[in-house]
Short mmCIF file of C-alpha atoms in Angstrom, two decimals:
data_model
loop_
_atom_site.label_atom_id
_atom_site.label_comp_id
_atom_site.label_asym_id
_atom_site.label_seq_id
_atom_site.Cartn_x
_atom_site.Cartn_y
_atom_site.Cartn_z
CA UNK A 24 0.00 0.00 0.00
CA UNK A 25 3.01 2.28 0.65
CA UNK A 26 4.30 2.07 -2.28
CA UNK A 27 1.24 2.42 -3.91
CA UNK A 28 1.04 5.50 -2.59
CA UNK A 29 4.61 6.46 -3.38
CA UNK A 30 4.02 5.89 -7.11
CA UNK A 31 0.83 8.04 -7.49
CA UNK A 32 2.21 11.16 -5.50
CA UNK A 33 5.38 10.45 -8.28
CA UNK A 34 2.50 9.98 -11.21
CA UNK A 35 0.70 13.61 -10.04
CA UNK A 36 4.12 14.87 -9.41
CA UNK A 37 5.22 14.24 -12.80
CA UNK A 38 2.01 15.52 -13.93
CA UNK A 39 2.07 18.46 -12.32
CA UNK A 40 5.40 19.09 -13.24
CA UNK A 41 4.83 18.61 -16.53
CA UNK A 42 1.73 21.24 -16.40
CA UNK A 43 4.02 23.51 -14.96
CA UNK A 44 6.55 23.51 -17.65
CA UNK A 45 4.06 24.63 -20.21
CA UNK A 46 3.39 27.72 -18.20
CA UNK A 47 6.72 28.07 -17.42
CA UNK A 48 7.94 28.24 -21.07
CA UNK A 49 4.90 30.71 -21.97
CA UNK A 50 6.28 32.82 -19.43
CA UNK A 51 9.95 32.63 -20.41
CA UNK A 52 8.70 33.04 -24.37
CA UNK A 53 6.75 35.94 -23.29
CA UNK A 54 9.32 38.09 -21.69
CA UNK A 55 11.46 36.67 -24.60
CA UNK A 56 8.83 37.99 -27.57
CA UNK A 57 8.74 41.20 -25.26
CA UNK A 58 12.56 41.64 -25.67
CA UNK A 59 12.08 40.81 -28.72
CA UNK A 60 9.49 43.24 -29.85
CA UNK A 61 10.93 45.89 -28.16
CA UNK A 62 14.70 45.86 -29.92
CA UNK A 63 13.12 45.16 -33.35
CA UNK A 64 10.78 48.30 -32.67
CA UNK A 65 13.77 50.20 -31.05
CA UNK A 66 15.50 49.17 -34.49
CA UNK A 67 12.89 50.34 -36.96
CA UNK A 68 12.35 53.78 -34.86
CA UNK A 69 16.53 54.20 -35.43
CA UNK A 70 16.68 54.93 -31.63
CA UNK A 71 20.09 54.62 -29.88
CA UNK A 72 18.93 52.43 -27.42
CA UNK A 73 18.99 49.74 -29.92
CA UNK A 74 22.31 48.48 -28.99
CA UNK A 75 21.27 48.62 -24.99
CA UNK A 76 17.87 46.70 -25.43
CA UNK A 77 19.88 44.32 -27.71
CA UNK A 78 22.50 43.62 -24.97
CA UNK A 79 19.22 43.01 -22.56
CA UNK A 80 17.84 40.38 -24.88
CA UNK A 81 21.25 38.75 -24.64
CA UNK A 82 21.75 38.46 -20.76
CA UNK A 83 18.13 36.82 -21.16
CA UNK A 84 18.84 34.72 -23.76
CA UNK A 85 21.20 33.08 -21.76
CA UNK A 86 19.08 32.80 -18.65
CA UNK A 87 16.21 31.53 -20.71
CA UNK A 88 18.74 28.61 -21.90
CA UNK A 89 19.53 27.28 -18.78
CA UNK A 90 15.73 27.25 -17.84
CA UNK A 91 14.05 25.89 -20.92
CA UNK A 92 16.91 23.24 -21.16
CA UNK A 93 15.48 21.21 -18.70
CA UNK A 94 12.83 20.70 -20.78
CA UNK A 95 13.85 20.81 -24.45
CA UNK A 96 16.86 19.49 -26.71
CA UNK A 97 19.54 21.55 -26.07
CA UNK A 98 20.47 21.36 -30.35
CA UNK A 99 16.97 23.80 -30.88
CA UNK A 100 17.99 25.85 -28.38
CA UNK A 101 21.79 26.26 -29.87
CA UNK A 102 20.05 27.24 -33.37
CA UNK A 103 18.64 30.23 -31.28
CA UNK A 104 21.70 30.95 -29.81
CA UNK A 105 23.39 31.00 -33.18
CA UNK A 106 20.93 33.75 -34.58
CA UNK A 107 21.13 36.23 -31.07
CA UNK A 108 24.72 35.80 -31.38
CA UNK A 109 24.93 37.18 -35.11
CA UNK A 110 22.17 40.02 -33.92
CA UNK A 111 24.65 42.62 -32.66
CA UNK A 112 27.26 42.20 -36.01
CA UNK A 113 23.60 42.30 -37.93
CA UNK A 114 22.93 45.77 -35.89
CA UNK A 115 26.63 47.30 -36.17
CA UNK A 116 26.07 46.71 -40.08
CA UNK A 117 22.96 48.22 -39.97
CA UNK A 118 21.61 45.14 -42.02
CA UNK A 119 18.13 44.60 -42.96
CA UNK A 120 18.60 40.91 -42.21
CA UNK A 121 18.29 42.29 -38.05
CA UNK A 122 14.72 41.85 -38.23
CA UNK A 123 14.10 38.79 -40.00
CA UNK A 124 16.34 37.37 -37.41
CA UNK A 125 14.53 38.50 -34.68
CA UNK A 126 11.57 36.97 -36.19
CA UNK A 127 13.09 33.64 -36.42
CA UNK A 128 14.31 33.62 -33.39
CA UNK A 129 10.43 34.16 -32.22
CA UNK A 130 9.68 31.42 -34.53
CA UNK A 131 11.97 28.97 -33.02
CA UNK A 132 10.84 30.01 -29.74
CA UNK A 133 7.26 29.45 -30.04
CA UNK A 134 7.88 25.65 -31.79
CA UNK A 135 9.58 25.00 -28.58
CA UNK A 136 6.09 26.33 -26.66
CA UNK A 137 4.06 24.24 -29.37
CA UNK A 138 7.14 21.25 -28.70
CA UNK A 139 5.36 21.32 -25.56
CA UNK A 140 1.87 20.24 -25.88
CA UNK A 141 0.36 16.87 -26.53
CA UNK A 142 -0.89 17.41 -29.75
CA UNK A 143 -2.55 14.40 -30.85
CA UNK A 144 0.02 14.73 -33.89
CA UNK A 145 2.65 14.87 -31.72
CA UNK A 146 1.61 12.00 -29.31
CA UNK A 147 1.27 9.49 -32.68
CA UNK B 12 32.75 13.31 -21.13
CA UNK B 13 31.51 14.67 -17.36
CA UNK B 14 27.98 15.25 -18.42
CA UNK B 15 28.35 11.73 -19.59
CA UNK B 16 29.92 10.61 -16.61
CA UNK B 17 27.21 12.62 -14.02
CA UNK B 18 24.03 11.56 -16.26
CA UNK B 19 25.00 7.62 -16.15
CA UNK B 20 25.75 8.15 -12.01
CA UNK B 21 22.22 9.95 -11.63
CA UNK B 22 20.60 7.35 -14.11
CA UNK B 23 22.24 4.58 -12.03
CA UNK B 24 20.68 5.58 -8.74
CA UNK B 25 17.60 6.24 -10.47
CA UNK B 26 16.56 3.05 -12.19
CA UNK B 27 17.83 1.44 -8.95
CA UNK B 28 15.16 3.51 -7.02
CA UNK B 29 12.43 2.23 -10.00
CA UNK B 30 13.18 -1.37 -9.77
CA UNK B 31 13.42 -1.21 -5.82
CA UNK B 32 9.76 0.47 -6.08
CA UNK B 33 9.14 -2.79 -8.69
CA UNK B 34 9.43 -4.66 -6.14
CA UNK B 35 11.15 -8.08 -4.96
CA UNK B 36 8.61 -9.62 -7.61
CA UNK B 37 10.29 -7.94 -10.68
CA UNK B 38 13.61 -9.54 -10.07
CA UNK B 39 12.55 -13.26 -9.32
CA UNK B 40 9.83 -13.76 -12.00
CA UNK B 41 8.84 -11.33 -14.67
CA UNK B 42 5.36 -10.99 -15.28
CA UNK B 43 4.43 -9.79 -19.82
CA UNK B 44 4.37 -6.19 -18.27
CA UNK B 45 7.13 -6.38 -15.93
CA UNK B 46 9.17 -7.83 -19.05
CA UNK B 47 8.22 -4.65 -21.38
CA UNK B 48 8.97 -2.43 -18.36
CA UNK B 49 12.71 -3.74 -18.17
CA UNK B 50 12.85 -3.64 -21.71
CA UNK B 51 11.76 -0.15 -21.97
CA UNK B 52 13.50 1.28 -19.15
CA UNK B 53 16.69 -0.10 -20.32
CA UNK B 54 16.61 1.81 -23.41
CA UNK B 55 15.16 4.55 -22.67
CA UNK B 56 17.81 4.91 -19.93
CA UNK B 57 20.58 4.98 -22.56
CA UNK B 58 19.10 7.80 -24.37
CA UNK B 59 20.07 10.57 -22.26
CA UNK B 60 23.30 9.01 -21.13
CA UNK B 61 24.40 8.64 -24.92
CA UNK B 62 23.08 11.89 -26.25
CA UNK B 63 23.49 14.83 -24.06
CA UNK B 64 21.76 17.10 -26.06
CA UNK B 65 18.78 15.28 -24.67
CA UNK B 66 17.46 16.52 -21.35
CA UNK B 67 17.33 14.08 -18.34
CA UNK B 68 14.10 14.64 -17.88
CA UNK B 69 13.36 12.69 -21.24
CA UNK B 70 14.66 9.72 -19.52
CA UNK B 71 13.72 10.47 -15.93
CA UNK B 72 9.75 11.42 -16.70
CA UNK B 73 8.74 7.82 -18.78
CA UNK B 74 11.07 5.69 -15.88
CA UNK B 75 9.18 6.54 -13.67
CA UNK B 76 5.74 7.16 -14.93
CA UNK B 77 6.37 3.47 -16.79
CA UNK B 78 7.52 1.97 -13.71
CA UNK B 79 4.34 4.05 -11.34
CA UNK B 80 1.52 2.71 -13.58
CA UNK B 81 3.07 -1.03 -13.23
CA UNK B 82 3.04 -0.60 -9.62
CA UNK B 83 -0.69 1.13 -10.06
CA UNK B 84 -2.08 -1.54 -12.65
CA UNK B 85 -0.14 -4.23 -10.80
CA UNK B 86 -2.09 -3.45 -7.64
CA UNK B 87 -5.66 -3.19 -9.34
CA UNK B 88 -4.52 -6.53 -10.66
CA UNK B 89 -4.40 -8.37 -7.38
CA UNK B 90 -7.96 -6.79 -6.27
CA UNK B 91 -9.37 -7.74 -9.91
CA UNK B 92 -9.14 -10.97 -11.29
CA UNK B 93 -10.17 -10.12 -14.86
CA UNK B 94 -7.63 -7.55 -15.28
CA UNK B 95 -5.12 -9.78 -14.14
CA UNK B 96 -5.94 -11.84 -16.77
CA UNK B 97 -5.69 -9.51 -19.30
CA UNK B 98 -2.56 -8.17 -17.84
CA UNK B 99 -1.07 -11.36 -17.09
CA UNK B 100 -2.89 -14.00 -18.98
CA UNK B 101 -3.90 -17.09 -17.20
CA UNK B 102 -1.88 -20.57 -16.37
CA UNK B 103 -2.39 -23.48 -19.03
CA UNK B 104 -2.59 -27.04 -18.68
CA UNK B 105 -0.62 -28.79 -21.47
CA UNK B 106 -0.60 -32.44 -19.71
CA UNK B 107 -2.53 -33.90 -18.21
CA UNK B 108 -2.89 -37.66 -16.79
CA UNK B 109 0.20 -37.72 -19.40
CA UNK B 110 -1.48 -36.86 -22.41
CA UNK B 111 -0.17 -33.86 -24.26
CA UNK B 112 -3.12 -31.35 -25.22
CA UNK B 113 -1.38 -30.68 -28.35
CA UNK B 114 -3.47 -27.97 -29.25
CA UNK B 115 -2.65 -26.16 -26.00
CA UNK B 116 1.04 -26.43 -26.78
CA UNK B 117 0.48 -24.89 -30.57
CA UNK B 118 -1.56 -22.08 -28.93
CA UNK B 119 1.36 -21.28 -26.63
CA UNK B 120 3.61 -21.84 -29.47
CA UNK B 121 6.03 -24.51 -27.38
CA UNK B 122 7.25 -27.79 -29.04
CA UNK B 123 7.45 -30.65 -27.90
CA UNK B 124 11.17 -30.14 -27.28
CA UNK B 125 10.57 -27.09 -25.25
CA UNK B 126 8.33 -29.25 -22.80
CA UNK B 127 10.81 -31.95 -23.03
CA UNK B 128 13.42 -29.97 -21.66
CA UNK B 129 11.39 -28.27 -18.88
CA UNK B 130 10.56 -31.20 -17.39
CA UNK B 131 14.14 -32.92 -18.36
CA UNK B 132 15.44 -29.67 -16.28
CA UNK B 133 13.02 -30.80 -13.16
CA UNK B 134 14.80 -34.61 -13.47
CA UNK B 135 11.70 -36.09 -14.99
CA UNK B 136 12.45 -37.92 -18.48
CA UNK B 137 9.37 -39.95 -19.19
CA UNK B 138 6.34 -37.54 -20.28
CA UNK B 139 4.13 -40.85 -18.47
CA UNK B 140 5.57 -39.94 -14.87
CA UNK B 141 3.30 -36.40 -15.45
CA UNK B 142 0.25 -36.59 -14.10
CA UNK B 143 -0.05 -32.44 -14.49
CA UNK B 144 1.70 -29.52 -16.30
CA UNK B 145 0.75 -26.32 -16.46
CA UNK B 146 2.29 -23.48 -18.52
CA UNK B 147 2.58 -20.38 -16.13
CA UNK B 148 2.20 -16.46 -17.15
CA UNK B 149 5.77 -16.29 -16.73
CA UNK B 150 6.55 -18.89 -18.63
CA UNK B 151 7.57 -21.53 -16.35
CA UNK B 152 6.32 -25.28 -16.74
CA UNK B 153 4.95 -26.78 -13.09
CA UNK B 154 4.55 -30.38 -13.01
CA UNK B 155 2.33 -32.56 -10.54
CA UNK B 156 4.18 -36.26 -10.70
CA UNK B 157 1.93 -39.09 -10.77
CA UNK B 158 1.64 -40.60 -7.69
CA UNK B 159 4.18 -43.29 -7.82
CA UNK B 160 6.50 -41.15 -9.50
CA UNK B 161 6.73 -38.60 -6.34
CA UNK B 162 9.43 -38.31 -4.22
CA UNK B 163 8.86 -39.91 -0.58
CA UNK B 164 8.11 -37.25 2.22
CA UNK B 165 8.15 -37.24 5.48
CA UNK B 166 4.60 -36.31 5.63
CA UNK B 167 3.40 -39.53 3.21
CA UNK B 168 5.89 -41.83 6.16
CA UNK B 169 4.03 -40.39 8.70
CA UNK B 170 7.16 -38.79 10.52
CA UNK B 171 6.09 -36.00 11.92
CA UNK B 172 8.43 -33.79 14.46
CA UNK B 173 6.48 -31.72 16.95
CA UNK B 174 9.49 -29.32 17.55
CA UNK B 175 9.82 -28.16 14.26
CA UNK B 176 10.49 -24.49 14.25
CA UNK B 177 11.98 -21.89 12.44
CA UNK B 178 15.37 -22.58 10.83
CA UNK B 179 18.28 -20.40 12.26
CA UNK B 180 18.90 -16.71 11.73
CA UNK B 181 21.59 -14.79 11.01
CA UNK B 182 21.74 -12.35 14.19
CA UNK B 183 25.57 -11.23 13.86
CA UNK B 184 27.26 -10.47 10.38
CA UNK B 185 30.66 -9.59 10.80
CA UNK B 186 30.57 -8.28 14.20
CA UNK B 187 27.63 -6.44 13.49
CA UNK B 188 24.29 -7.51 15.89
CA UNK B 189 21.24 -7.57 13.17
CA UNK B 190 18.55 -6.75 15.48
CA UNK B 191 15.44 -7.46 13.61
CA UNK B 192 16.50 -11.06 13.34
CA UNK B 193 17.14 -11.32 17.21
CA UNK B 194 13.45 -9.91 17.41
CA UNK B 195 12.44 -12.36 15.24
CA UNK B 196 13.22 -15.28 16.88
CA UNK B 197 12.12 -13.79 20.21
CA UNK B 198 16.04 -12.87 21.73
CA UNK B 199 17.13 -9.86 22.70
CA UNK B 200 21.21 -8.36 22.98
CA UNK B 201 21.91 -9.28 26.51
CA UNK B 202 20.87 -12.66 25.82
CA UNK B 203 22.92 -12.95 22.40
CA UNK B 204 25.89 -11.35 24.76
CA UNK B 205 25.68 -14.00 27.72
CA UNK B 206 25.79 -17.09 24.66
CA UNK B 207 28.83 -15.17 23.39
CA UNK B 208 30.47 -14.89 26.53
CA UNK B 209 29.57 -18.13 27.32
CA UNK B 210 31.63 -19.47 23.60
CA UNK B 211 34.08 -17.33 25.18
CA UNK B 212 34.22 -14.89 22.03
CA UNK B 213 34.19 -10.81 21.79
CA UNK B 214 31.45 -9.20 19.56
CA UNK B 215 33.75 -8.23 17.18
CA UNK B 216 35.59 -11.34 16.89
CA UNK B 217 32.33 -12.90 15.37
CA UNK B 218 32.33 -13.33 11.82
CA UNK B 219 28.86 -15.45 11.50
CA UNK B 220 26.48 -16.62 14.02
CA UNK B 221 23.56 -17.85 13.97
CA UNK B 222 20.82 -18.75 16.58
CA UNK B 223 17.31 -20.23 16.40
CA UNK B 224 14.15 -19.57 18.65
CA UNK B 225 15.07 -22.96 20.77
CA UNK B 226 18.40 -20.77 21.43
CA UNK B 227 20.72 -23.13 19.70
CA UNK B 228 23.66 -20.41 18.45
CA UNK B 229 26.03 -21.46 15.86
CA UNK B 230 29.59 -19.01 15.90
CA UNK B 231 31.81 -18.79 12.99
CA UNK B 232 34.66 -16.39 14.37
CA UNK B 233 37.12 -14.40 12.11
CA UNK B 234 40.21 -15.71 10.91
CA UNK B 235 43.15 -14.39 12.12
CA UNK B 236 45.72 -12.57 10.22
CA UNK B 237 48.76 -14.29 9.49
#
């Protein structure tokens, strides 16, 4: 009986845990899109805060690595990396690709959100 | 090489943990589910150890949940019968009175040789000496002998000893007083210490000894160094 009971507090634990990832990714993603949204905006405007907001994004990239990869191959999460690293040469140049590599670093980040659920094409 | 290293340590302890909460039952006999279990957690163990772009959580979350619901189902098992039919199928009898039910046997896929050797492996070489074979859910062939096949026990000689008890317990490994056996067999320490200083030999001198709820003590002591 005890260890009955052991293995359905770990079966709701894992449950819950797993329930609690998803929010906790939609709440790292947000800030992330945020950061995101911000820069890109900062970009478009020409503002000189550009480079500050950019530096920002960084220090969170990084702490949004360590927490999403608990939770998701580390090899998606490197392809991010790769595109915030080449943002600030993409700023200094003042190249147009700046924005469509914020955008796909949005797009990666929400497949790891969608990565998430149990889609019933996911689960099969 | 470290992450390697860390992840096969944690891994280690884990699946340990999962096959402890298994219970005694997985590692003697292994039930269909049991066997996909092993099989499953073996692998899926390997994943995270091999690849370390792979989170530990891949292989820690379907251990555990895999090893939780066997624990779960294997409980609602022993309360229902059905499901524990479903889960674990149901014995077979593929002799009896020593007739082969062939039909049985093709069902459960063995051959004749497969029988054969079961009950070669249990000393009996004549199919005639079976009075009763059963095919178990794990696997294992039980045979009834015909009755002037079977072995000679006391019980069928009519020898019957009114002191049997319990056989003796190990109460002292290596110097070491196991407790729970001395309550077992109804002893406490101070009566363990007066038989020891009775044989005349210190605690930690004792390498094995055993005593039985009679209080018959056996002691092995340690051999000395040379």
């Amino acid at each position: 009986m005890k260890r009955l009971a052991v293995c359905v507090v770990i079966l709701c634990s894992i449950a819950a845990v797993s329930v609690y990832s998803i929010f906790a990714v939609e709440k790292a993603n947000d800030k992330l899109f945020r950061l995101i949204d911000s820069t890109a905006q900062s970009y478009r405007d020409g503002s000189e805060n550009t480079k500050q907001m950019l530096d920002e994004l960084e220090d969170y990239w990084r702490e949004y690595y360590v927490k999403v990869s608990y939770l998701s191959q580390t090899c998606t999460l490197d392809d991010i990396s790769y595109s915030v690293a080449k943002l600030p040469a993409l700023l200094e140049r003042d190249s147009e690709d700046f924005l469509s590599e914020c955008e796909s670093i949005k797009a990666w980040a929400k497949k790891i959100y969608d990565s998430q659920f149990p889609h019933l094409y996911s689960v099969f | 090489m470290l992450i390697v290293f860390f992840r096969a340590i944690i891994l280690y302890v884990l699946i340990v943990l999962s096959m402890r909460l298994m219970g005694k039952r997985q590692i003697g006999e292994l039930q269909p589910s049991e066997l996909v279990i092993t099989v499953l957690m073996s692998n899926i163990a390997t994943l995270p150890i091999e690849d370390i772009t792979i989170p530990m959580a891949m292989g820690v979350v379907p251990i555990f949940t895999l090893v939780c619901l066997d624990v779960i189902l294997s409980h609602f098992s022993l309360k229902f019968r059905g499901l524990r039919k479903i889960i674990c199928g149901s014995p077979k009898i593929v002799v009896s009175d020593g007739k082969i039910d062939q039909k049985q046997l093709k069902d459960l896929r063995f051959s004749a040789d497969d029988l054969m050797e079961s009950l070669r492996s249990m000393g009996i070489f004549d199919i005639c000496e079976v009075q009763l074979a059963v095919v178990e859910t794990t696997g294992k062939i039980s045979v009834y002998q015909k009755q002037q096949f079977r072995p000679v026990t006391n019980g069928s000689m009519k020898i019957i000893d009114d002191d049997e008890g319990d056989p003796p317990q190990l109460v002292v490994d290596n110097g070491k007083i196991i407790d729970s056996t001395l309550r077992f067999i109804g002893k406490d320490r101070d009566w363990l210490m007066e038989k020891l200083d009775e044989k005349k030999v210190p605690l930690r001198q004792v390498y094995i000894c055993t005593a039985d709820d009679s209080g018959k003590i056996t002691v092995i002591g340690k051999e000395q160094k040379k």
